[in-house]
CSV table of N, CA, C and O in Angstrom, one decimal:
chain,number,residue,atom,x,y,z
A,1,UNK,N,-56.4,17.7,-8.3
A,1,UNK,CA,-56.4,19.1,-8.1
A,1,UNK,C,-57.2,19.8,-9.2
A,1,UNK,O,-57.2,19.4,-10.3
A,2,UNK,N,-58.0,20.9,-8.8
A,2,UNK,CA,-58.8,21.6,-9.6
A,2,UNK,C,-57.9,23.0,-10.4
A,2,UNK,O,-57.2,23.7,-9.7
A,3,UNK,N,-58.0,23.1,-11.7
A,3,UNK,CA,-57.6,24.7,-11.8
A,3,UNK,C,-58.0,25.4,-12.3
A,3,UNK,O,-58.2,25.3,-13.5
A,4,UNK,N,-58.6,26.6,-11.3
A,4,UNK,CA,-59.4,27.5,-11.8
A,4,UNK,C,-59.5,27.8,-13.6
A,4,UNK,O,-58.6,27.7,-14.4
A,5,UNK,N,-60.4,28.0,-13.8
A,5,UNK,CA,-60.7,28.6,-15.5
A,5,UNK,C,-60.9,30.5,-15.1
A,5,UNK,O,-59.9,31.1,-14.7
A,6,UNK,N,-62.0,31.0,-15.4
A,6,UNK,CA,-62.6,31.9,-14.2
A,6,UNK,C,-63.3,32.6,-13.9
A,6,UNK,O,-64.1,32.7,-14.8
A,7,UNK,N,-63.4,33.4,-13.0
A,7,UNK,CA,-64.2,34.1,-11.8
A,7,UNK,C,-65.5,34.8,-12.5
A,7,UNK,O,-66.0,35.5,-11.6
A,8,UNK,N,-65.9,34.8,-13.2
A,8,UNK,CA,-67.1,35.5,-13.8
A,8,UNK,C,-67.4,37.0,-13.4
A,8,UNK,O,-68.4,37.6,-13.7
A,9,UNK,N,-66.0,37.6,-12.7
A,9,UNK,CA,-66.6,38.5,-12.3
A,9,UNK,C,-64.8,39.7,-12.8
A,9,UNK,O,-63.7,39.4,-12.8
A,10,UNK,N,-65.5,41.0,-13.1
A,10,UNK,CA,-64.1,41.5,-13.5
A,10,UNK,C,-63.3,41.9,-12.1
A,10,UNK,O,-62.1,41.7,-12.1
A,11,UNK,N,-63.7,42.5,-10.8
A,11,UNK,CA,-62.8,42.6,-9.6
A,11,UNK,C,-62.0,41.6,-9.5
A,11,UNK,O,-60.8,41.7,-9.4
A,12,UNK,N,-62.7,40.6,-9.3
A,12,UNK,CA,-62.0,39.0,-8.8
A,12,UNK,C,-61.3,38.5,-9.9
A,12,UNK,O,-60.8,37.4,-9.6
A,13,UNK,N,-61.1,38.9,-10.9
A,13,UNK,CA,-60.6,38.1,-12.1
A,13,UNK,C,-58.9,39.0,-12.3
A,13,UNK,O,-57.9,38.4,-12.3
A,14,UNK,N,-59.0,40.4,-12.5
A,14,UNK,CA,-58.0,41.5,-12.2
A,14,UNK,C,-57.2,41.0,-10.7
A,14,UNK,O,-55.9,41.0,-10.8
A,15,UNK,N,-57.8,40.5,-9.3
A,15,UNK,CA,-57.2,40.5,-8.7
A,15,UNK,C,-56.4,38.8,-8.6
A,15,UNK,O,-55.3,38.6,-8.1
A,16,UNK,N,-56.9,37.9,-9.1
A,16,UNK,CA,-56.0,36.3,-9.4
A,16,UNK,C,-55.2,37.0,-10.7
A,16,UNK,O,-54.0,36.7,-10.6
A,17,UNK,N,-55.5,37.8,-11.9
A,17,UNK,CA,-54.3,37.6,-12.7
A,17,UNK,C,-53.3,39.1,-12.4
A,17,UNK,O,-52.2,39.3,-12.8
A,18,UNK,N,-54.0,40.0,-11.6
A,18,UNK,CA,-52.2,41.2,-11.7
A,18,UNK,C,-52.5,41.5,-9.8
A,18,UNK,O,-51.7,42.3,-9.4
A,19,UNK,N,-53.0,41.2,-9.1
A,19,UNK,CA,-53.0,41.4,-7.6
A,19,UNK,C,-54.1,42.1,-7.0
A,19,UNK,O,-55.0,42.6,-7.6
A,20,UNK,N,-54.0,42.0,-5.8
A,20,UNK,CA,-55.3,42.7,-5.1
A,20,UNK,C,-55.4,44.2,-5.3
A,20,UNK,O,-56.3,45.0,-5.5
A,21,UNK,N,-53.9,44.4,-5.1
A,21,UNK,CA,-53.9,46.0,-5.0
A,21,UNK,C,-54.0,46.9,-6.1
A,21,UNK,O,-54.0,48.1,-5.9
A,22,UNK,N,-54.2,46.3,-7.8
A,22,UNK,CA,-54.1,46.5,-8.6
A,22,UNK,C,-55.9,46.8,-8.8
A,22,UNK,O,-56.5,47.8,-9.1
A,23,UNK,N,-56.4,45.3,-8.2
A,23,UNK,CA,-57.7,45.0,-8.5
A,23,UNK,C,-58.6,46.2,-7.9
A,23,UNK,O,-59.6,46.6,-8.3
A,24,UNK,N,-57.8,46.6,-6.4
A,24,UNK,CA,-58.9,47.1,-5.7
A,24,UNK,C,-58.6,48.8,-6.3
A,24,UNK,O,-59.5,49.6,-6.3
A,25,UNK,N,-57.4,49.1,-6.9
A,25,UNK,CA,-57.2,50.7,-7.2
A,25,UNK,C,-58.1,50.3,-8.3
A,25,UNK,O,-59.2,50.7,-8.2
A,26,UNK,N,-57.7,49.8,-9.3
A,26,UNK,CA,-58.7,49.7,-10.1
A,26,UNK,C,-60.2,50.1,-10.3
A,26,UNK,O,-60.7,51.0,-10.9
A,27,UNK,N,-60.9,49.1,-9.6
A,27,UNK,CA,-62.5,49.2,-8.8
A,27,UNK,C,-62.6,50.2,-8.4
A,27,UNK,O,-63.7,50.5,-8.7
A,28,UNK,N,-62.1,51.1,-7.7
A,28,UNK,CA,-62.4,52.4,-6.9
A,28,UNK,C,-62.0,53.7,-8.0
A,28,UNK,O,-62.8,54.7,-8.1
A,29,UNK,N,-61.0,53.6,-8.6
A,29,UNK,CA,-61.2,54.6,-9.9
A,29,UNK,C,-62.3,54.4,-10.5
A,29,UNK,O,-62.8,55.5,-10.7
A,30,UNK,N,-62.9,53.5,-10.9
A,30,UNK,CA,-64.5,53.0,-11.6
A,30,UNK,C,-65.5,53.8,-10.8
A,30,UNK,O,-66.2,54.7,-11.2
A,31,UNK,N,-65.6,53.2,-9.6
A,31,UNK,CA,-66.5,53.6,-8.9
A,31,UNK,C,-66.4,54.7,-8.5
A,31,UNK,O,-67.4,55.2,-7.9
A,32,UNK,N,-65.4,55.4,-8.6
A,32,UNK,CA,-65.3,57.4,-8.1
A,32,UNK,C,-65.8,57.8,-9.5
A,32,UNK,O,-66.7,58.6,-9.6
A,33,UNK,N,-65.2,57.2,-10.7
A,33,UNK,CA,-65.9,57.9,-11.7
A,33,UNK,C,-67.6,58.2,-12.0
A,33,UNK,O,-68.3,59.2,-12.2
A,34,UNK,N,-67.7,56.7,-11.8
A,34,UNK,CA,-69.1,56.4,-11.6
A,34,UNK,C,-70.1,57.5,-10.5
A,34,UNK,O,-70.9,58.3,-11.0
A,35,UNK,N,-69.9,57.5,-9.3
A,35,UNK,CA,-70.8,58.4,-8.0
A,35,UNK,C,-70.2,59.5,-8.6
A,35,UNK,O,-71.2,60.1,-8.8
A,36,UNK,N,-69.0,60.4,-9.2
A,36,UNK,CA,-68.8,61.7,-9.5
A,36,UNK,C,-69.8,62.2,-11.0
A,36,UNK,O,-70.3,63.3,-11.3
A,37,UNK,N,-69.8,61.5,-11.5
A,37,UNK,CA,-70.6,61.9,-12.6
A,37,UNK,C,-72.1,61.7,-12.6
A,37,UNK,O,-72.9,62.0,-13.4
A,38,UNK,N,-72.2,60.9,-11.3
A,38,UNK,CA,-73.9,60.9,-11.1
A,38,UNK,C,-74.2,62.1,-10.5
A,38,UNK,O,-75.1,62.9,-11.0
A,39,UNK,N,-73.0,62.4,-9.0
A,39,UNK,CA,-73.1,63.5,-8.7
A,39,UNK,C,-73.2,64.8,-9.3
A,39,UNK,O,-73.5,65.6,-8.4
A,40,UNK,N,-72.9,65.4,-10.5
A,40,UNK,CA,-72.6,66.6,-11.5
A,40,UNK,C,-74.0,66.0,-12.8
A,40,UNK,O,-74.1,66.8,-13.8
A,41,UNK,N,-74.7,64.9,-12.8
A,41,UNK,CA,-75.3,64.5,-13.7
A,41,UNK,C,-76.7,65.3,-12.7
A,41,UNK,O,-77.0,66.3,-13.2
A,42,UNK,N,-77.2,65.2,-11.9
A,42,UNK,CA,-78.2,64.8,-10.3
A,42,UNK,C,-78.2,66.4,-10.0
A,42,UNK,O,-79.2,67.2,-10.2
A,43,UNK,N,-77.0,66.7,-9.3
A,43,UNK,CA,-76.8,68.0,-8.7
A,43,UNK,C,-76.3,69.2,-9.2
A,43,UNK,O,-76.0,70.2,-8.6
A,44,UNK,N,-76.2,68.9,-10.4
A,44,UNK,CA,-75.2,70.6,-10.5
A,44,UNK,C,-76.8,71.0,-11.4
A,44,UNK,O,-77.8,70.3,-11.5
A,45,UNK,N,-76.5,72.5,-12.1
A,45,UNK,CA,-77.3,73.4,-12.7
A,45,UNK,C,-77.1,73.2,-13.9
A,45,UNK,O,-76.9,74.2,-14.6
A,46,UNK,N,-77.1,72.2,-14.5
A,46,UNK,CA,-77.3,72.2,-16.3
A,46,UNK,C,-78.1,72.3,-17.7
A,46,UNK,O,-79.1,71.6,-17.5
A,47,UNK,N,-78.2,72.6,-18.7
A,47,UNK,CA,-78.7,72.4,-19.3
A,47,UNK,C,-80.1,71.0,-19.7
A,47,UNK,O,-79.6,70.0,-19.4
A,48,UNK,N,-81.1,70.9,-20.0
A,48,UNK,CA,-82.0,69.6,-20.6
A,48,UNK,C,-81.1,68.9,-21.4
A,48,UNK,O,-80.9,67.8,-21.0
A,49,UNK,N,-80.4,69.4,-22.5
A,49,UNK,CA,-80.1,68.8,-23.5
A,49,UNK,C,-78.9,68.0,-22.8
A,49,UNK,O,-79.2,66.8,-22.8
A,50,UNK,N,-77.7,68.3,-22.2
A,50,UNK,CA,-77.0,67.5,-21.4
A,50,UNK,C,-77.2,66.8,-20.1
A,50,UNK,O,-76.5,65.9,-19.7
A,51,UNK,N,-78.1,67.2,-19.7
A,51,UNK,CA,-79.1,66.3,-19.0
A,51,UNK,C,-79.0,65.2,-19.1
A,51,UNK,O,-78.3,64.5,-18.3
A,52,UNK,N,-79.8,65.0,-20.3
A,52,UNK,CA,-80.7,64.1,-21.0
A,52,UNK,C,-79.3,63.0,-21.6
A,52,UNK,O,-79.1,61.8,-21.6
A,53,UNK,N,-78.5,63.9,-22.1
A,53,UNK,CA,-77.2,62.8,-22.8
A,53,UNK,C,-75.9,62.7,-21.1
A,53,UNK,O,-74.7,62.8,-21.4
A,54,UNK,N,-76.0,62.7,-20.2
A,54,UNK,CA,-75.7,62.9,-18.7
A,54,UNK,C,-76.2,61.2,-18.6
A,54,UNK,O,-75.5,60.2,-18.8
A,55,UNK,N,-77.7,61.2,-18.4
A,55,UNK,CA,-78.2,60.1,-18.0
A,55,UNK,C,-78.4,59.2,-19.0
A,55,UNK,O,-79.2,58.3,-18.7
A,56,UNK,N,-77.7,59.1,-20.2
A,56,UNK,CA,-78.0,58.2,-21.2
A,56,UNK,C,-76.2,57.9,-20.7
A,56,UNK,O,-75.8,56.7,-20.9
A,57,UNK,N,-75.6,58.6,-20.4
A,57,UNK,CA,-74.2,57.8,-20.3
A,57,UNK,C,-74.0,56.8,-19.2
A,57,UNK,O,-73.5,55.7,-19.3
A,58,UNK,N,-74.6,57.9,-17.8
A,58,UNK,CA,-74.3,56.8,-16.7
A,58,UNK,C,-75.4,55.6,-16.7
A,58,UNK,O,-75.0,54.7,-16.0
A,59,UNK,N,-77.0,55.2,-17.5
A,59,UNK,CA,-77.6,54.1,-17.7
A,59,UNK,C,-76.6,53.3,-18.6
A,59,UNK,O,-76.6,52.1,-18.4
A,60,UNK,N,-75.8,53.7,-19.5
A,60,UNK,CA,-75.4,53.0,-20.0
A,60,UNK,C,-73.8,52.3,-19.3
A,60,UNK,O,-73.4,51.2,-19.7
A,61,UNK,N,-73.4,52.9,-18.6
A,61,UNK,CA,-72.0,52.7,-18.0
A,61,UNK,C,-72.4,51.5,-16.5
A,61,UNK,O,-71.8,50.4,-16.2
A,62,UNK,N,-73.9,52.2,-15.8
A,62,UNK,CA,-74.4,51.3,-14.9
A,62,UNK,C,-75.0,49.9,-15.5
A,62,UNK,O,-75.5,49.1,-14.7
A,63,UNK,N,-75.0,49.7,-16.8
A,63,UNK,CA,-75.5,48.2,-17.4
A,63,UNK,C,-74.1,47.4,-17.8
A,63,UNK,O,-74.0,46.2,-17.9
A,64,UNK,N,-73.0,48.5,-18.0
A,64,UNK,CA,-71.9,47.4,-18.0
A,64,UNK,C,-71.0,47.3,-16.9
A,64,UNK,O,-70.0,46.7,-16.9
A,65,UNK,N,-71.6,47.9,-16.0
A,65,UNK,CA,-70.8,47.6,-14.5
A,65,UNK,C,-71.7,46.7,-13.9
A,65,UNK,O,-71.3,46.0,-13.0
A,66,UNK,N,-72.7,46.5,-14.2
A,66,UNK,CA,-73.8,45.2,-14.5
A,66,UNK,C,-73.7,43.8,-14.5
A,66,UNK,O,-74.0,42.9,-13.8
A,67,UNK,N,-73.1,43.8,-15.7
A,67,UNK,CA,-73.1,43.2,-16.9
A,67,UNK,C,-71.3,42.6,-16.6
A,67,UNK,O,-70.8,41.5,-16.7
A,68,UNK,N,-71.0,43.6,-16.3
A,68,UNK,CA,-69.8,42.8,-16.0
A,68,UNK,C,-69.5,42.3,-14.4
A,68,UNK,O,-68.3,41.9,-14.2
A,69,UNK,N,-70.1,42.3,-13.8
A,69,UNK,CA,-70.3,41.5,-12.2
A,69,UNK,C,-70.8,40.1,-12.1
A,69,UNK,O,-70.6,39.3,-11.3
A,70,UNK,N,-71.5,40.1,-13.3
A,70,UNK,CA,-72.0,38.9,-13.4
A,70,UNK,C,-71.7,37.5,-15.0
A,70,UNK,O,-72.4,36.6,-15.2
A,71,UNK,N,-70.5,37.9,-15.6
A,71,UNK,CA,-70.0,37.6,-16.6
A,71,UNK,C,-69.3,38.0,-16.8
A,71,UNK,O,-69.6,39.2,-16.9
A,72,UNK,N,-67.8,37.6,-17.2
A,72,UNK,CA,-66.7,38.5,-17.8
A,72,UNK,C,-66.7,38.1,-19.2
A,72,UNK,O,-66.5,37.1,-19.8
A,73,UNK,N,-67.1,39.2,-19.7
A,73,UNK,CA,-66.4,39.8,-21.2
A,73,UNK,C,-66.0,40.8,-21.7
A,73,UNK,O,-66.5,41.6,-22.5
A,74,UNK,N,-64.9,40.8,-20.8
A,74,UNK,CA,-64.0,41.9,-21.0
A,74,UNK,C,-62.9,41.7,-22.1
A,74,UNK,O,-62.5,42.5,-23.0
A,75,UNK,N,-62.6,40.2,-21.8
A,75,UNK,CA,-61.7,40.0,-22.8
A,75,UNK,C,-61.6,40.2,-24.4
A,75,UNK,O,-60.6,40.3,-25.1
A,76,UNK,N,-63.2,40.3,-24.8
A,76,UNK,CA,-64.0,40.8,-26.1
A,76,UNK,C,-63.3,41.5,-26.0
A,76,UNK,O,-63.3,42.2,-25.0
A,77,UNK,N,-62.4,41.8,-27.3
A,77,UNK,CA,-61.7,42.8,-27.8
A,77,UNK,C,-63.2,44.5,-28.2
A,77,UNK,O,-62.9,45.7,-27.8
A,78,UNK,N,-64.4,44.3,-28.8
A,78,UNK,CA,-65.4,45.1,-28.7
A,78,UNK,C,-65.7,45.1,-27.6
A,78,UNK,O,-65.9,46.3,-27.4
A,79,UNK,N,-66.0,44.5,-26.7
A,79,UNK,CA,-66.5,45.0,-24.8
A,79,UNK,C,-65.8,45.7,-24.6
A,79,UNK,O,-66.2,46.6,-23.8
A,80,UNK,N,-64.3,45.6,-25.1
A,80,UNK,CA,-63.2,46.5,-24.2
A,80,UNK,C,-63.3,47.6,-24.5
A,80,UNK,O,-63.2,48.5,-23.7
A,81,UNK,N,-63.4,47.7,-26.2
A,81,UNK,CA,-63.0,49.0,-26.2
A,81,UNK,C,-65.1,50.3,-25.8
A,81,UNK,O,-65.4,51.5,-25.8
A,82,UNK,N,-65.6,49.3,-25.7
A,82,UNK,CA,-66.9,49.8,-25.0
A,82,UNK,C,-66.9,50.4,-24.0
A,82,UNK,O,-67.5,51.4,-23.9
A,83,UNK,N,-66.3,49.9,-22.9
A,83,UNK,CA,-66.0,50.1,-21.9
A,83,UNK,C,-65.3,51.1,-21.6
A,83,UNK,O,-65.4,51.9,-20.7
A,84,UNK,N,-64.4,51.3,-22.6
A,84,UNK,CA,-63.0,52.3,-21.9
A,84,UNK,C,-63.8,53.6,-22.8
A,84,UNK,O,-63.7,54.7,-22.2
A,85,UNK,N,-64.5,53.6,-24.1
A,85,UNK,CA,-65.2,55.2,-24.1
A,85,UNK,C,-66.4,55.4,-23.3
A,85,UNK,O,-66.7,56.5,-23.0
A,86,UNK,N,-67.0,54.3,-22.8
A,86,UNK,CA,-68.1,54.6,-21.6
A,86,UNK,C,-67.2,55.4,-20.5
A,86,UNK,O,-67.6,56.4,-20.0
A,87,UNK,N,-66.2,54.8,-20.3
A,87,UNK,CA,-65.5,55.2,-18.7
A,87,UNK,C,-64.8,56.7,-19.4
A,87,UNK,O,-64.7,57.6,-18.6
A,88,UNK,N,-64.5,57.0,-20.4
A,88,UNK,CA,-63.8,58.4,-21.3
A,88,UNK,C,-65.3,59.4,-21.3
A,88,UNK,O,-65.4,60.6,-21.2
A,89,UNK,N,-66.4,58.6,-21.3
A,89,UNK,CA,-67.4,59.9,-21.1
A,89,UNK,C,-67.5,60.4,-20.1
A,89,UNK,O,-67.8,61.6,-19.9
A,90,UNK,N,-67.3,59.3,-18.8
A,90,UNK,CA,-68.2,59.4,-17.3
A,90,UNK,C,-66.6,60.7,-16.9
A,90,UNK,O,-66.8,61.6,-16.1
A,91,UNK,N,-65.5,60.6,-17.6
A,91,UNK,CA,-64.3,61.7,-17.0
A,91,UNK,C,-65.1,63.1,-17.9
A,91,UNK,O,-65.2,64.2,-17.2
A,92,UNK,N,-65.4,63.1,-18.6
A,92,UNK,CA,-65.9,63.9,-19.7
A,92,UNK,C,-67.6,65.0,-18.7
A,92,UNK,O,-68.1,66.2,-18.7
A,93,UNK,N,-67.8,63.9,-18.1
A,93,UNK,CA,-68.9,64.6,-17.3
A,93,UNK,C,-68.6,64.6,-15.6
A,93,UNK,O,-69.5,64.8,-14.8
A,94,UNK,N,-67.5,64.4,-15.3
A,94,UNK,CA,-66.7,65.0,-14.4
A,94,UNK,C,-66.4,66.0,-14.5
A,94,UNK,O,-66.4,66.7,-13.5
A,95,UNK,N,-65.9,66.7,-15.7
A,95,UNK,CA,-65.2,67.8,-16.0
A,95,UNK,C,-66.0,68.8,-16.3
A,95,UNK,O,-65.6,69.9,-16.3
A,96,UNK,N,-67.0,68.6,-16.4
A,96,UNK,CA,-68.6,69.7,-16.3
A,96,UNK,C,-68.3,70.0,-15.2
A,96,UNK,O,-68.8,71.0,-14.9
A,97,UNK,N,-67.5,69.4,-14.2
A,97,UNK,CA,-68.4,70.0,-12.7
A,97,UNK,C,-67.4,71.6,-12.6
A,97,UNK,O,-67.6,72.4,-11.7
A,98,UNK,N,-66.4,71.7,-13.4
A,98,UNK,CA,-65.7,72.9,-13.3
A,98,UNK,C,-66.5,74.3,-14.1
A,98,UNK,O,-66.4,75.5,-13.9
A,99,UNK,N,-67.3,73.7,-15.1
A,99,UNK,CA,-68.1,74.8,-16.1
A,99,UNK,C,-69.7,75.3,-15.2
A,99,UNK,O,-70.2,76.4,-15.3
A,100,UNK,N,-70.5,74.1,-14.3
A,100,UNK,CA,-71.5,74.2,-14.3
A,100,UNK,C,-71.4,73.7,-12.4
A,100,UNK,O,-70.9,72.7,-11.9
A,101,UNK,N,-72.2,75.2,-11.8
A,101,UNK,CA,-72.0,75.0,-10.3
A,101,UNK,C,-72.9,73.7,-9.6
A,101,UNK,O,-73.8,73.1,-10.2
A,102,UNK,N,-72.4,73.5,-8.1
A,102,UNK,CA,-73.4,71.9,-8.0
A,102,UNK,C,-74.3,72.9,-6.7
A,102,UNK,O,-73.9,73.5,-5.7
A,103,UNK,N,-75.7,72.6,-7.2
A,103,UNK,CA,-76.7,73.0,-6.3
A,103,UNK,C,-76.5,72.7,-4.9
A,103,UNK,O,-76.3,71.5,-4.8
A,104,UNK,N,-76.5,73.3,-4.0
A,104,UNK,CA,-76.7,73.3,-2.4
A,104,UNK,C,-77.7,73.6,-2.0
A,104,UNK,O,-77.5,74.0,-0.8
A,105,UNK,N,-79.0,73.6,-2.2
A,105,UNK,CA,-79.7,73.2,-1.6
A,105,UNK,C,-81.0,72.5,-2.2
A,105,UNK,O,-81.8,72.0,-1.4
């Protein structure tokens, strides 16, 4: 019999050690964070200077959602805590979208 070591990937690895439904709420809080802060980074009326630090967060959040699909090192005690202020900024530029209106047309 073989036993798994594992999954190289962080969805698949969350869902063999705490469940699917853990794994998939998980992933989808990520991923709303992710498309909402692109959305309010892209579309709303903001300033250059937040702009500019807007798209330096989500290049940076899109290299460890990257980065982690294709290797897990999560368990790196420094990846993790990398991760969780990347993911504390992308809520941080969600909450712009209440100061700064999102363009319609």
């Amino acid at each position: 019999f073989f036993e798994p070591q594992h999954t190289h990937n962080l969805p698949f690895e969350m869902a063999i050690n705490f469940g699917i439904p853990v794994s998939i709420i998980i992933t989808t809080v990520a991923l709303f964070l992710f498309i909402n802060a692109f959305i309010v980074t892209f579309y709303a009326r903001i300033p250059i200077e937040l702009l500019n630090l807007n798209k330096a967060w989500l290049a940076s959040c899109f290299v460890i959602l990257l980065s982690q699909s294709n290797d897990l090192t999560y368990y790196d005690g420094k990846i993790n805590i990398i991760i969780c202020i990347l993911f504390a900024g992308l809520k941080c530029i969600n909450d712009e979208k209440k100061t700064f209106k999102i363009k319609t047309q």
